[in-house]
GROMACS .gro file of C-alpha atoms in nm:
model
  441
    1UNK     CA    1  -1.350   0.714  -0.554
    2UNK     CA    2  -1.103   0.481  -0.747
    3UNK     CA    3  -1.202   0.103  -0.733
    4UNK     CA    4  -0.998  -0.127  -0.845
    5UNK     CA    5  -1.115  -0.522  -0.851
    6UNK     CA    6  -0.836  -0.794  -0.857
    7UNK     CA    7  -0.965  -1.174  -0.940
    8UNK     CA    8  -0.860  -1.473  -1.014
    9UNK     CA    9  -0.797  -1.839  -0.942
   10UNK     CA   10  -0.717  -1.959  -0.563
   11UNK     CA   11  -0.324  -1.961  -0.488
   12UNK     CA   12  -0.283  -1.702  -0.769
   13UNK     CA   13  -0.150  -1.486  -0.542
   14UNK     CA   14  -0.442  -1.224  -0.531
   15UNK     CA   15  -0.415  -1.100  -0.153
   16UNK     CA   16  -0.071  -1.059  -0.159
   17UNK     CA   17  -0.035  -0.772  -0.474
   18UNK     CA   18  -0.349  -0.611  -0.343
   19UNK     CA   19  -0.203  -0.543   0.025
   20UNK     CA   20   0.138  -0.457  -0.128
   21UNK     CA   21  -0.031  -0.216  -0.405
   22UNK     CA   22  -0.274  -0.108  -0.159
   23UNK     CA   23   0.039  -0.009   0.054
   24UNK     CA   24   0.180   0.170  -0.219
   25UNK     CA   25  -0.089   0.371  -0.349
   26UNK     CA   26  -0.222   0.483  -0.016
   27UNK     CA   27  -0.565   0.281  -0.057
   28UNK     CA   28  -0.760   0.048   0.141
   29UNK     CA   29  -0.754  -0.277   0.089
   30UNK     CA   30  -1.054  -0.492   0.126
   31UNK     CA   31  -0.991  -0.875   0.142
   32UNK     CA   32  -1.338  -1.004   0.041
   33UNK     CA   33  -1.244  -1.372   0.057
   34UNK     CA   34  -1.163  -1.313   0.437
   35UNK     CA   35  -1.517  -1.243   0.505
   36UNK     CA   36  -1.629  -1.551   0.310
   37UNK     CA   37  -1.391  -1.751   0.495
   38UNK     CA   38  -1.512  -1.589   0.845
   39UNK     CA   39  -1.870  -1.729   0.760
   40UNK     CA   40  -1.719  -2.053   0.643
   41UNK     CA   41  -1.569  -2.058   0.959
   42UNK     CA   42  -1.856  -2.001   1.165
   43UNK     CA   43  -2.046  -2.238   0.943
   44UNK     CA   44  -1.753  -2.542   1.067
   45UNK     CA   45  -1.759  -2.421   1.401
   46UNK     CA   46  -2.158  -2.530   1.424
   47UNK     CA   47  -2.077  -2.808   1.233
   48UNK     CA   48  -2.297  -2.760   0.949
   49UNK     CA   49  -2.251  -2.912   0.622
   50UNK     CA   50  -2.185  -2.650   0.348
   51UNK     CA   51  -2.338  -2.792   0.161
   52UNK     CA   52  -2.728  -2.794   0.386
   53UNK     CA   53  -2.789  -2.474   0.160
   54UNK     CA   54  -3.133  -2.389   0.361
   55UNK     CA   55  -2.947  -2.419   0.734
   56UNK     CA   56  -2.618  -2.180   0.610
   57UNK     CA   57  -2.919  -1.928   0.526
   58UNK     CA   58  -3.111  -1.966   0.835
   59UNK     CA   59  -2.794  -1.863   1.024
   60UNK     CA   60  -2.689  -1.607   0.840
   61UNK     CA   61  -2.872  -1.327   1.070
   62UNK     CA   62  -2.703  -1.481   1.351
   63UNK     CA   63  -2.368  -1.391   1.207
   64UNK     CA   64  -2.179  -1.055   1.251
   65UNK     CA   65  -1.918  -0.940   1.077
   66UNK     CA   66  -1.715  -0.632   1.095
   67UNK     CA   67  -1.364  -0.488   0.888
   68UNK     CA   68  -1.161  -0.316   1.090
   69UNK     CA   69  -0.825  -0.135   0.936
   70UNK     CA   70  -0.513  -0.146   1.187
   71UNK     CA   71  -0.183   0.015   1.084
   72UNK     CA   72  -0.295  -0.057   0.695
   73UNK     CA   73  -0.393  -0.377   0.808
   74UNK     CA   74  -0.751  -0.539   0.745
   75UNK     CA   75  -0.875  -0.761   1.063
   76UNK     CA   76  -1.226  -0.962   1.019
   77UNK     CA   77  -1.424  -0.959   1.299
   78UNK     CA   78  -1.694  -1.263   1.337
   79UNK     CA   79  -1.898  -1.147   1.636
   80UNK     CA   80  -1.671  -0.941   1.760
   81UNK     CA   81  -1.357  -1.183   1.761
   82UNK     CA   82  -1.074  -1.096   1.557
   83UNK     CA   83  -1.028  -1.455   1.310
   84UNK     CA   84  -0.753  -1.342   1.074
   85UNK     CA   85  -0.501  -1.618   1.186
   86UNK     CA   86  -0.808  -1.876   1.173
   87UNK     CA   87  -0.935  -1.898   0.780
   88UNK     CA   88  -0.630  -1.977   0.585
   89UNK     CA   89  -0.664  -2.351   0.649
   90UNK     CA   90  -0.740  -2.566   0.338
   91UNK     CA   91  -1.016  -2.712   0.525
   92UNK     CA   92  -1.168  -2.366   0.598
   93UNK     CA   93  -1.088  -2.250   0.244
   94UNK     CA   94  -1.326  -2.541   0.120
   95UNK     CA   95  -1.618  -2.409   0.331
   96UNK     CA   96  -1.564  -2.038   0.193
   97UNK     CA   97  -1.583  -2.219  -0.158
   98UNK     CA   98  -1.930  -2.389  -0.079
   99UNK     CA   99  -2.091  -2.070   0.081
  100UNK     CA  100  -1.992  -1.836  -0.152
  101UNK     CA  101  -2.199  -2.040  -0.382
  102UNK     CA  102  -2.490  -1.978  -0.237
  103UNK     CA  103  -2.651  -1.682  -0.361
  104UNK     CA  104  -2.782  -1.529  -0.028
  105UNK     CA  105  -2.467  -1.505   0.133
  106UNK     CA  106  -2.326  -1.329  -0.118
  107UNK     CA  107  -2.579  -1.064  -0.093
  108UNK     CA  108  -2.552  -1.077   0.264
  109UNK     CA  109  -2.222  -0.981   0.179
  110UNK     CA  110  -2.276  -0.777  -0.075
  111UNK     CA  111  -2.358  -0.403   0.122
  112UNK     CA  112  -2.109  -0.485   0.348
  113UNK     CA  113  -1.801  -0.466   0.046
  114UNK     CA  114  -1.986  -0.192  -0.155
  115UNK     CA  115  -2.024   0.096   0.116
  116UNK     CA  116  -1.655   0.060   0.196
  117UNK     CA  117  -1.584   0.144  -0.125
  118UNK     CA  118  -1.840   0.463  -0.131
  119UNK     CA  119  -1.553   0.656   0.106
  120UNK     CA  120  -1.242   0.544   0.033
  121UNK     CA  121  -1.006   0.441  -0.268
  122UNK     CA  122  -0.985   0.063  -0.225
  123UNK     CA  123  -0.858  -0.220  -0.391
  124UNK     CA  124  -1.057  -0.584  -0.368
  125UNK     CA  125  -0.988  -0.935  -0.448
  126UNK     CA  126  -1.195  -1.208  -0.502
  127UNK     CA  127  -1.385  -1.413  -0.775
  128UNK     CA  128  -1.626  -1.221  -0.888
  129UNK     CA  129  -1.531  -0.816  -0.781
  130UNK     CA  130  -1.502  -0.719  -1.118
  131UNK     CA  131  -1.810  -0.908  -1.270
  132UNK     CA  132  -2.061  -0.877  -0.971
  133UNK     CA  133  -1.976  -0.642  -0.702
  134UNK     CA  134  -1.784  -0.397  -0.880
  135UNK     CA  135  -1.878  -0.424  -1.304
  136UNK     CA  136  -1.787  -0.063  -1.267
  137UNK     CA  137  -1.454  -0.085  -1.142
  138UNK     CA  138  -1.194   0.159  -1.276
  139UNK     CA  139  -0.956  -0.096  -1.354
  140UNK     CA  140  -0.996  -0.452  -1.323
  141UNK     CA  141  -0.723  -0.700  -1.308
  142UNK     CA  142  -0.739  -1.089  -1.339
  143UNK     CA  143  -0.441  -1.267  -1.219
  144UNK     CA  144  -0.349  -1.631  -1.305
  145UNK     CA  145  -0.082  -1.855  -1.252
  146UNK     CA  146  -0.044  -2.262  -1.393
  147UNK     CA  147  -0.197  -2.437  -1.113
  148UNK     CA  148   0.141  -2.639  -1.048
  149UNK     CA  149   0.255  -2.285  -0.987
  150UNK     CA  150  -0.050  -2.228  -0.752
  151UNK     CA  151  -0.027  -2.515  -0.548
  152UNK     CA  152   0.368  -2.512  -0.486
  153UNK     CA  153   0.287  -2.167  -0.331
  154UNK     CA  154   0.007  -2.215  -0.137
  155UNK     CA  155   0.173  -2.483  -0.007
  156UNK     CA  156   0.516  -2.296   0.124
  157UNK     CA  157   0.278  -2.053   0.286
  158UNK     CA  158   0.081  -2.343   0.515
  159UNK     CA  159   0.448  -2.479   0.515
  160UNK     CA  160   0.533  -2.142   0.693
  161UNK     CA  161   0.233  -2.105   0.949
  162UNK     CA  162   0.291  -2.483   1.076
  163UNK     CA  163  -0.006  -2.663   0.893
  164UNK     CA  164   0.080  -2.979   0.778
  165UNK     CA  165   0.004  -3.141   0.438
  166UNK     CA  166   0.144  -3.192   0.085
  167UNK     CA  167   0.226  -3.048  -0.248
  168UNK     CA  168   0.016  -3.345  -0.362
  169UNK     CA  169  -0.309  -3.273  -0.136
  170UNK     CA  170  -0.236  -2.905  -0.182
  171UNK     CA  171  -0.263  -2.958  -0.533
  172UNK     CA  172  -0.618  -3.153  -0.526
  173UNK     CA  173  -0.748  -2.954  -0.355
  174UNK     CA  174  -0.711  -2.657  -0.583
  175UNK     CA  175  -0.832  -2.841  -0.892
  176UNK     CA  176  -1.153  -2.920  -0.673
  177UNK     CA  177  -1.220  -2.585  -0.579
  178UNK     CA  178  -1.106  -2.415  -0.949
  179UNK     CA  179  -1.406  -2.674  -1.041
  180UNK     CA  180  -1.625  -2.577  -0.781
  181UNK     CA  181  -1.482  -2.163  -0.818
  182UNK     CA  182  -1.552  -2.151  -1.217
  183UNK     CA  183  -1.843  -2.371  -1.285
  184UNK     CA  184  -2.100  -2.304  -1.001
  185UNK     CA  185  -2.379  -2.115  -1.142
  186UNK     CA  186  -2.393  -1.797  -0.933
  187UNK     CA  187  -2.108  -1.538  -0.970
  188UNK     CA  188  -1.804  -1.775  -1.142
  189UNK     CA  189  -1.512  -1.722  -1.088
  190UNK     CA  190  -1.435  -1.620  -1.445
  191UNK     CA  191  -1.258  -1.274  -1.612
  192UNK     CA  192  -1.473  -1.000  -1.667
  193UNK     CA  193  -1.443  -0.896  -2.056
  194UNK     CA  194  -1.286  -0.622  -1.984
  195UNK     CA  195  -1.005  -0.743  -1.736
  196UNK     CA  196  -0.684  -0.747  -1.793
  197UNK     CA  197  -0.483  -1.074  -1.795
  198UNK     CA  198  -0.220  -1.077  -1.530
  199UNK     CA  199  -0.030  -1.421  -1.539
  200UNK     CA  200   0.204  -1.435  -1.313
  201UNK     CA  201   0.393  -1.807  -1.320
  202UNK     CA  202   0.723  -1.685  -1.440
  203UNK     CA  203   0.719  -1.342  -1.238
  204UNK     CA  204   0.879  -1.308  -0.884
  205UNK     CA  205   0.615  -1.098  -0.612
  206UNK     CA  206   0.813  -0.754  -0.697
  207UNK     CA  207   0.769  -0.783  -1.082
  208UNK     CA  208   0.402  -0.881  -1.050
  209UNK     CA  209   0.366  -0.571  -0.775
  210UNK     CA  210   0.549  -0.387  -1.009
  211UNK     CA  211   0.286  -0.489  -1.351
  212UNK     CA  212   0.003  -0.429  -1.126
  213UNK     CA  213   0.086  -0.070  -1.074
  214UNK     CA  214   0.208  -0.008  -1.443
  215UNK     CA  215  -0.132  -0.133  -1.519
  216UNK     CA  216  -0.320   0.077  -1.296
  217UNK     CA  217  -0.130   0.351  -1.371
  218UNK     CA  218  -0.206   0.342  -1.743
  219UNK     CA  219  -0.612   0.278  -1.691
  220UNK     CA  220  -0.662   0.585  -1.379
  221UNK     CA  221  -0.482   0.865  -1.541
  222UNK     CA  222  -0.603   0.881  -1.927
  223UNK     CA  223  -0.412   1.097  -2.099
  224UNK     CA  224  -0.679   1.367  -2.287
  225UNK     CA  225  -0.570   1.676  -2.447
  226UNK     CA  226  -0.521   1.883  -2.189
  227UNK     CA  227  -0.264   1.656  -2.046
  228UNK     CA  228  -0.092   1.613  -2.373
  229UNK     CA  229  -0.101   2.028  -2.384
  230UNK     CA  230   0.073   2.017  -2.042
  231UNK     CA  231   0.320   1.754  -2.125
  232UNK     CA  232   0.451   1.971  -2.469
  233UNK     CA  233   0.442   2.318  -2.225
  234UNK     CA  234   0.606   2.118  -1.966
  235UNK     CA  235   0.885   2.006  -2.234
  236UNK     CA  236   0.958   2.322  -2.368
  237UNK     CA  237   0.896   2.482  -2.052
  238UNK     CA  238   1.116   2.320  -1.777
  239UNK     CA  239   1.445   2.364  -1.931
  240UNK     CA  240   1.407   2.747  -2.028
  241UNK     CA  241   1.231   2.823  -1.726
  242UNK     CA  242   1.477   2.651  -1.476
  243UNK     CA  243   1.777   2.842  -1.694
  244UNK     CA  244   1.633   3.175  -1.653
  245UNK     CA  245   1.523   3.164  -1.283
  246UNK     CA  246   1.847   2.992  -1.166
  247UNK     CA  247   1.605   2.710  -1.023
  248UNK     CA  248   1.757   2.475  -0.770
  249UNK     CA  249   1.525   2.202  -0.607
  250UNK     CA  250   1.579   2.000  -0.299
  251UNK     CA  251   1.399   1.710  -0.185
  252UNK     CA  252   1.274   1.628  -0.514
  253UNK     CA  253   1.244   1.265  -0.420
  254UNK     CA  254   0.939   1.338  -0.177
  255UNK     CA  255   0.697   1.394  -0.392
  256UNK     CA  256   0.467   1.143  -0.413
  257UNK     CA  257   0.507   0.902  -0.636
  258UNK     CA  258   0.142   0.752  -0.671
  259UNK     CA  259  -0.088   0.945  -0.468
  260UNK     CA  260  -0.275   1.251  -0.446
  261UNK     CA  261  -0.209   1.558  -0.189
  262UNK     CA  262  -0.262   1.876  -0.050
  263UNK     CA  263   0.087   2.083  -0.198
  264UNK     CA  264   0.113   2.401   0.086
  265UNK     CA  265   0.383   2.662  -0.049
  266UNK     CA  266   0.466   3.001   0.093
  267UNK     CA  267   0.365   3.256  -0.199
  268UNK     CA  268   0.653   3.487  -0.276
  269UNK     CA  269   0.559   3.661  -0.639
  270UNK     CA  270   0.371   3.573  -0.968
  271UNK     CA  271   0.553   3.326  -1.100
  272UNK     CA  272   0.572   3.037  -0.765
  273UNK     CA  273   0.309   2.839  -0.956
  274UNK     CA  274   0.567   2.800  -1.276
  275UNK     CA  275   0.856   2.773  -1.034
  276UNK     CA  276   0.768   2.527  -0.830
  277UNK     CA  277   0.556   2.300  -1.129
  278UNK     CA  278   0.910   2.317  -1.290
  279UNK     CA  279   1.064   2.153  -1.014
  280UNK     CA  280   0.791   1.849  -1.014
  281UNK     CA  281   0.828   1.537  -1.211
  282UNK     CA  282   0.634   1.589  -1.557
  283UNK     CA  283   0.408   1.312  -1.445
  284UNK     CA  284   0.292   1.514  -1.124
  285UNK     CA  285   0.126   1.764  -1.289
  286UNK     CA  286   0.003   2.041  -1.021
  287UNK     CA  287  -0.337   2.142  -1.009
  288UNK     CA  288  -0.379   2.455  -0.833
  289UNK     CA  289  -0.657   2.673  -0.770
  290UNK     CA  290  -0.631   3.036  -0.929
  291UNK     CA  291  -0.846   3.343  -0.861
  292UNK     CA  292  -1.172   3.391  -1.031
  293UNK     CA  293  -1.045   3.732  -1.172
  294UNK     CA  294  -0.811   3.527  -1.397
  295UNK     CA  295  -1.090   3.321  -1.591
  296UNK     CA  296  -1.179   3.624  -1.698
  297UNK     CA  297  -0.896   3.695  -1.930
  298UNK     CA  298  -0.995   3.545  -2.274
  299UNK     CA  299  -0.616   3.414  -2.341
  300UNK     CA  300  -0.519   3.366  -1.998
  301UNK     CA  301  -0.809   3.154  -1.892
  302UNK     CA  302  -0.756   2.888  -2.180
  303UNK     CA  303  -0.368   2.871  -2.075
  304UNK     CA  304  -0.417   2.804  -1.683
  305UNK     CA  305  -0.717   2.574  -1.769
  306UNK     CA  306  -0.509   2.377  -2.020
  307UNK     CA  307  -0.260   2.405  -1.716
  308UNK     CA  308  -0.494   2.199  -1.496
  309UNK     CA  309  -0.648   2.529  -1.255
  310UNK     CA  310  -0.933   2.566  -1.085
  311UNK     CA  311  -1.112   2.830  -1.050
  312UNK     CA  312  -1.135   2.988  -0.693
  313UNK     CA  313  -1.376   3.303  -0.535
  314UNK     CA  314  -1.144   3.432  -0.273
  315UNK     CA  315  -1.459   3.634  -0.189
  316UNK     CA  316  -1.563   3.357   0.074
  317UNK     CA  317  -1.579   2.990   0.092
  318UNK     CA  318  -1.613   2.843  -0.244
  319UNK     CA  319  -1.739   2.467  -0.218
  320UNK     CA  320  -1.764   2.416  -0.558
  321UNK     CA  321  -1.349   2.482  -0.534
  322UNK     CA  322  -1.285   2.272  -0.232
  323UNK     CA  323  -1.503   1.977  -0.366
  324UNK     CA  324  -1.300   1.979  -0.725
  325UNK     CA  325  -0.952   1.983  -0.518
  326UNK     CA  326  -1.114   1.682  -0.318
  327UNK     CA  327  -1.200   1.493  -0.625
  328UNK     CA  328  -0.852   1.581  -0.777
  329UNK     CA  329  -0.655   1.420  -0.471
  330UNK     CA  330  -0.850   1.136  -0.442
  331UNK     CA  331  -0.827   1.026  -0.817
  332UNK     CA  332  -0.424   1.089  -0.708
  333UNK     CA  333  -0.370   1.430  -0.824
  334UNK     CA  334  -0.138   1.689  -0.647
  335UNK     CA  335  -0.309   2.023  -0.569
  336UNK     CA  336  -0.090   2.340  -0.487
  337UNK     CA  337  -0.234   2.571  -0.215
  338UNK     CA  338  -0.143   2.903  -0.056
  339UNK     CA  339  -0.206   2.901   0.312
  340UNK     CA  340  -0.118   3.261   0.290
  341UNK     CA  341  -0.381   3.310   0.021
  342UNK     CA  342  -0.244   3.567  -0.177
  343UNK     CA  343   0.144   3.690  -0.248
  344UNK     CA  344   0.354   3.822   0.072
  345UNK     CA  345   0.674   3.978  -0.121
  346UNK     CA  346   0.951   4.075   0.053
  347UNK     CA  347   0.799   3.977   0.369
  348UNK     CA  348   0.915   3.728   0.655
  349UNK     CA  349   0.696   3.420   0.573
  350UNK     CA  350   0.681   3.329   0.898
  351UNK     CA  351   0.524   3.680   0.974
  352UNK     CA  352   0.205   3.671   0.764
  353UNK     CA  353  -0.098   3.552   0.836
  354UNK     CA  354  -0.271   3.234   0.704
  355UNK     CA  355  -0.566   3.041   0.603
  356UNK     CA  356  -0.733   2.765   0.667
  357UNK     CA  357  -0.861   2.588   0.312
  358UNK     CA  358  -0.522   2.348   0.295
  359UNK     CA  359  -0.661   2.222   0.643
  360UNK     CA  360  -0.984   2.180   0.547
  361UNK     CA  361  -0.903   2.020   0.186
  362UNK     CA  362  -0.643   1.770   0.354
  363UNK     CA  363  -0.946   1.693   0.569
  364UNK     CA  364  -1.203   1.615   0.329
  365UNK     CA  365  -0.945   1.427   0.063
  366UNK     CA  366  -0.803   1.218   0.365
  367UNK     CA  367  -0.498   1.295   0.232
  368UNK     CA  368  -0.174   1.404   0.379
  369UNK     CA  369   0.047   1.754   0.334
  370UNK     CA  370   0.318   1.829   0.128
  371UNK     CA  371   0.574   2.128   0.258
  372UNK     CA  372   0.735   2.347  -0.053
  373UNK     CA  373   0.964   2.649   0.081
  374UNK     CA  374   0.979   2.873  -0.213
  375UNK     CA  375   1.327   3.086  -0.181
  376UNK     CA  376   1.368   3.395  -0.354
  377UNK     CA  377   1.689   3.593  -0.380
  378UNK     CA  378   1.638   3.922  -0.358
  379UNK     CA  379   1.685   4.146  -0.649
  380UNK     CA  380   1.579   4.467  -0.694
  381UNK     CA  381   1.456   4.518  -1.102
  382UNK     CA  382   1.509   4.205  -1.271
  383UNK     CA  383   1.210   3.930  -1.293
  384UNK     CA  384   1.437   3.656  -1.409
  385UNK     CA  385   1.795   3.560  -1.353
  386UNK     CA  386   1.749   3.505  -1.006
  387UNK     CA  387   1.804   3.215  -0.816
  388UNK     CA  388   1.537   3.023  -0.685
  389UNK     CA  389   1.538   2.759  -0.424
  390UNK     CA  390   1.222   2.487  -0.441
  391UNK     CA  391   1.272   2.291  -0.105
  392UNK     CA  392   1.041   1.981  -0.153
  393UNK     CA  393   0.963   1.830   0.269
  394UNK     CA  394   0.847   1.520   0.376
  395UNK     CA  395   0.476   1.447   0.343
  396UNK     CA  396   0.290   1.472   0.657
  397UNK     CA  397   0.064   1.153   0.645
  398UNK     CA  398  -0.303   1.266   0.736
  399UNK     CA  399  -0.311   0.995   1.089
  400UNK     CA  400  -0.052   1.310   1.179
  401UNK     CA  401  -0.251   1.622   1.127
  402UNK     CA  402  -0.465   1.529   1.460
  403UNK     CA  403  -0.821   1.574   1.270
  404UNK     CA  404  -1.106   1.394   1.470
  405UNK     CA  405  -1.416   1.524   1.402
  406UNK     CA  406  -1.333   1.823   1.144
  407UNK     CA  407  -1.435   2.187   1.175
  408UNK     CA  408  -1.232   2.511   1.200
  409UNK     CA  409  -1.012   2.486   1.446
  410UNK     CA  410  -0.860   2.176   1.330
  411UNK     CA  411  -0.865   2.253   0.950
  412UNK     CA  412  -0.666   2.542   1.091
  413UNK     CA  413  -0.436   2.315   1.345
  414UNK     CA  414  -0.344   2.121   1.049
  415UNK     CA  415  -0.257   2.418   0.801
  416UNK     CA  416  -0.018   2.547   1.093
  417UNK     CA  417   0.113   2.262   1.104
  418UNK     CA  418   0.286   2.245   0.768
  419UNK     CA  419   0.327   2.604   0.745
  420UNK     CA  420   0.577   2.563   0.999
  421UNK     CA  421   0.771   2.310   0.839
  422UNK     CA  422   0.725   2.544   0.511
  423UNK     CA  423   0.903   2.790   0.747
  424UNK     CA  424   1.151   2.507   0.912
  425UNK     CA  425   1.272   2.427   0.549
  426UNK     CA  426   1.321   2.793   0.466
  427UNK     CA  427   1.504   2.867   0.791
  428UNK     CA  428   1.226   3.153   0.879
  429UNK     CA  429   1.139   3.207   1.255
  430UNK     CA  430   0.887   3.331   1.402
  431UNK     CA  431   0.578   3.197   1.630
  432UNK     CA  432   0.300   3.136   1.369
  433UNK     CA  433   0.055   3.036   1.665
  434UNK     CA  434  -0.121   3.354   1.647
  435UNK     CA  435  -0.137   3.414   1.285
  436UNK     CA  436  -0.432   3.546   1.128
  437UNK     CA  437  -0.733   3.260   0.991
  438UNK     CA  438  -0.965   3.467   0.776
  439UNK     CA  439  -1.034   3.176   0.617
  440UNK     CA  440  -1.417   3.087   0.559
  441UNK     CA  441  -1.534   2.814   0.802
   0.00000   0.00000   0.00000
């Protein structure tokens, strides 16, 4: 799982890139100040001082709070009430301040922000994500703005949900709670020493969204030498290859720009793998699992492992294959599968039977499906100089592949699902209901 920890002062701005990268990179977003803000909430609504320490912990196991994601959408739930339009007051922003520096409701809170992050790729913000609850984080971001910048932003956003006050109070009340944020003695609201410094003041919200990403780009996908091997073959490769085979590619621009998934192409000869990694952006590398006859090949096996494959026993189900795809797409790799399993030449690919593993690896990565039609014009003795159509289809977003509860039948559901837009793309017909799942379940 990637984590990815975003802190920094109040008014900085912190919730607003997280949503908007979260959006962008497929990842959940957990707003951690929300829940602090729920309890200060329900702290104000028994009107208890903040600051009576030993009463805010006796009530803490009276207090139950829930994330629920809507549409993308985080909503805090405080005994079962949904408050997200009821924290963002300045008054209830000074009672999330005091709590959350008290040490037992931030371990109260503590499980509750960690075993989100155990199942999905998620981005948090806060104070202290990347120096308390996540020093592990894969990249950790601390963004900063002057406080004059701060406050005159805060400000327009009370300004826009009808709370009254000033730039003036707005302002005071930020340098109280930076004092209160950076100083207190548990969990400071300070950089971790290996953040990266994020100011903001001069940037609009699209350049900052836009740093963010650079940034997170650059720390999830090291380049080691296998990568720099691909990037020289890929160099030399693409233009010779596409040449030769007469390549044409459409839909280029659906390919994911930022997140991993589960690449289903029809298999029409030897070289669809080349073909249709030619036809990719040099930054989406495919990985792609490969028979296990083919690591067997002294020469061969260093080139295809250099070329990111993984090693696959088509003799029956190979977890230790389906687990490394999983692990690919969620770090945000693209993984090429069959559905047909091995090469159908010359036949209708709407005709042949299929498998289930795309299904089931779509299922596990949470990840959606990406349709390639691989066309191949027919020519009798000649290899190359053909032409070769790579039609690239819209992802199919993984709330669309109907999985519930997992198992065969819907790992299968979902792999006939994008084989027939595979086929649609193609312009192949034929009723692909009854195909053949040999698959391993």
């Amino acid at each position: 799982m990637i984590k990815i920890a975003v802190d920094g002062p109040s008014g900085a701005g912190k919730s607003s890139l997280a949503k908007a990268v979260a959006a962008k990179m497929n990842i959940v977003y957990v707003d951690t100040g929300a829940l602090y803000r729920s309890i200060g909430l329900y702290i104000r609504r028994k009107d208890i001082s903040p600051d009576d320490t030993a009463t805010v912990i006796n009530e803490l196991p009276n207090i139950s709070l829930d994330l629920r994601f809507e549409n993308g959408e985080q909503h805090v739930m405080l005994c079962d009430e949904d408050v997200n339009g009821l924290i963002r007051t300045p008054e209830i922003s000074m009672y999330a301040s005091k709590v959350s520096a008290i040490p037992e409701v931030r371990a109260f809170l503590l499980d509750t922000q960690r075993s989100i992050a155990k199942t999905n790729d998620v981005i948090m913000d806060g104070r202290d994500i990347g120096t308390v609850i996540f020093p592990d984080a894969d990249v950790k971001i601390f963004l900063t703005a002057s406080i004059e910048a701060r406050a005159k932003r805060r400000y327009e956003e009370l300004k826009e949900k009808g709370i009254e006050t000033t730039v003036e109070d707005v302002l005071n009340d930020m340098k109280t709670r930076d004092e209160n944020d950076s100083t207190r003695s548990v969990a400071p609201a300070v950089a971790a020493k290996d953040a990266i410094i994020l100011d903001n003041s001069d940037l609009t919200v699209e350049q900052t969204i836009d740093e963010a990403i650079r940034i997170i780009n650059e720390n999830t996908h090291k380049t080691t030498e296998q990568t720099r091997f691909y990037r020289h073959f890929y160099n030399f490769f693409h233009r010779i290859f596409k040449f030769c085979m007469h390549l044409r590619t459409t839909g280029y621009e659906n390919v994911p720009e930022y997140n991993g998934c589960v690449v289903c192409a029809n298999h029409v000869g030897l070289l669809d793998v080349l073909a249709i990694s030619a036809c990719f952006p040099r930054e989406r590398r495919l990985r792609y699992l490969a028979k296990a006859e083919l690591f067997k090949i002294p020469l061969l096996k260093t080139l295809i492992i250099a070329l990111g494959a993984c090693k696959l026993d088509r003799g029956g189900s190979d977890i230790g294959a389906i687990k490394k795809s999983v692990s690919l797409i969620k770090s945000g790799e693209l993984v090429a599968v069959f559905p047909q399993g091995t090469r159908q030449k010359g036949k209708n690919p709407a005709e042949t039977p299929i498998k289930s593993g795309a299904g089931m690896i779509a299922y596990h990565a949470k990840a959606p499906m990406l349709p390639v039609c691989v066309k191949m014009k027919k020519q009798k003795y000649l290899l190359f100089f053909r032409r070769v159509d790579i039609i690239i289809g819209k992802p199919i977003p993984y709330s669309e592949l109907g999985f519930e509860k997992g198992g065969g039948a819907e790992y299968k559901a979902a792999t006939e699902k994008v084989y027939a837009e595979i086929c649609k793309l193609g312009g192949f017909t034929a009723d692909i209901s009854d195909c053949e799942d040999k698959s391993a379940e």
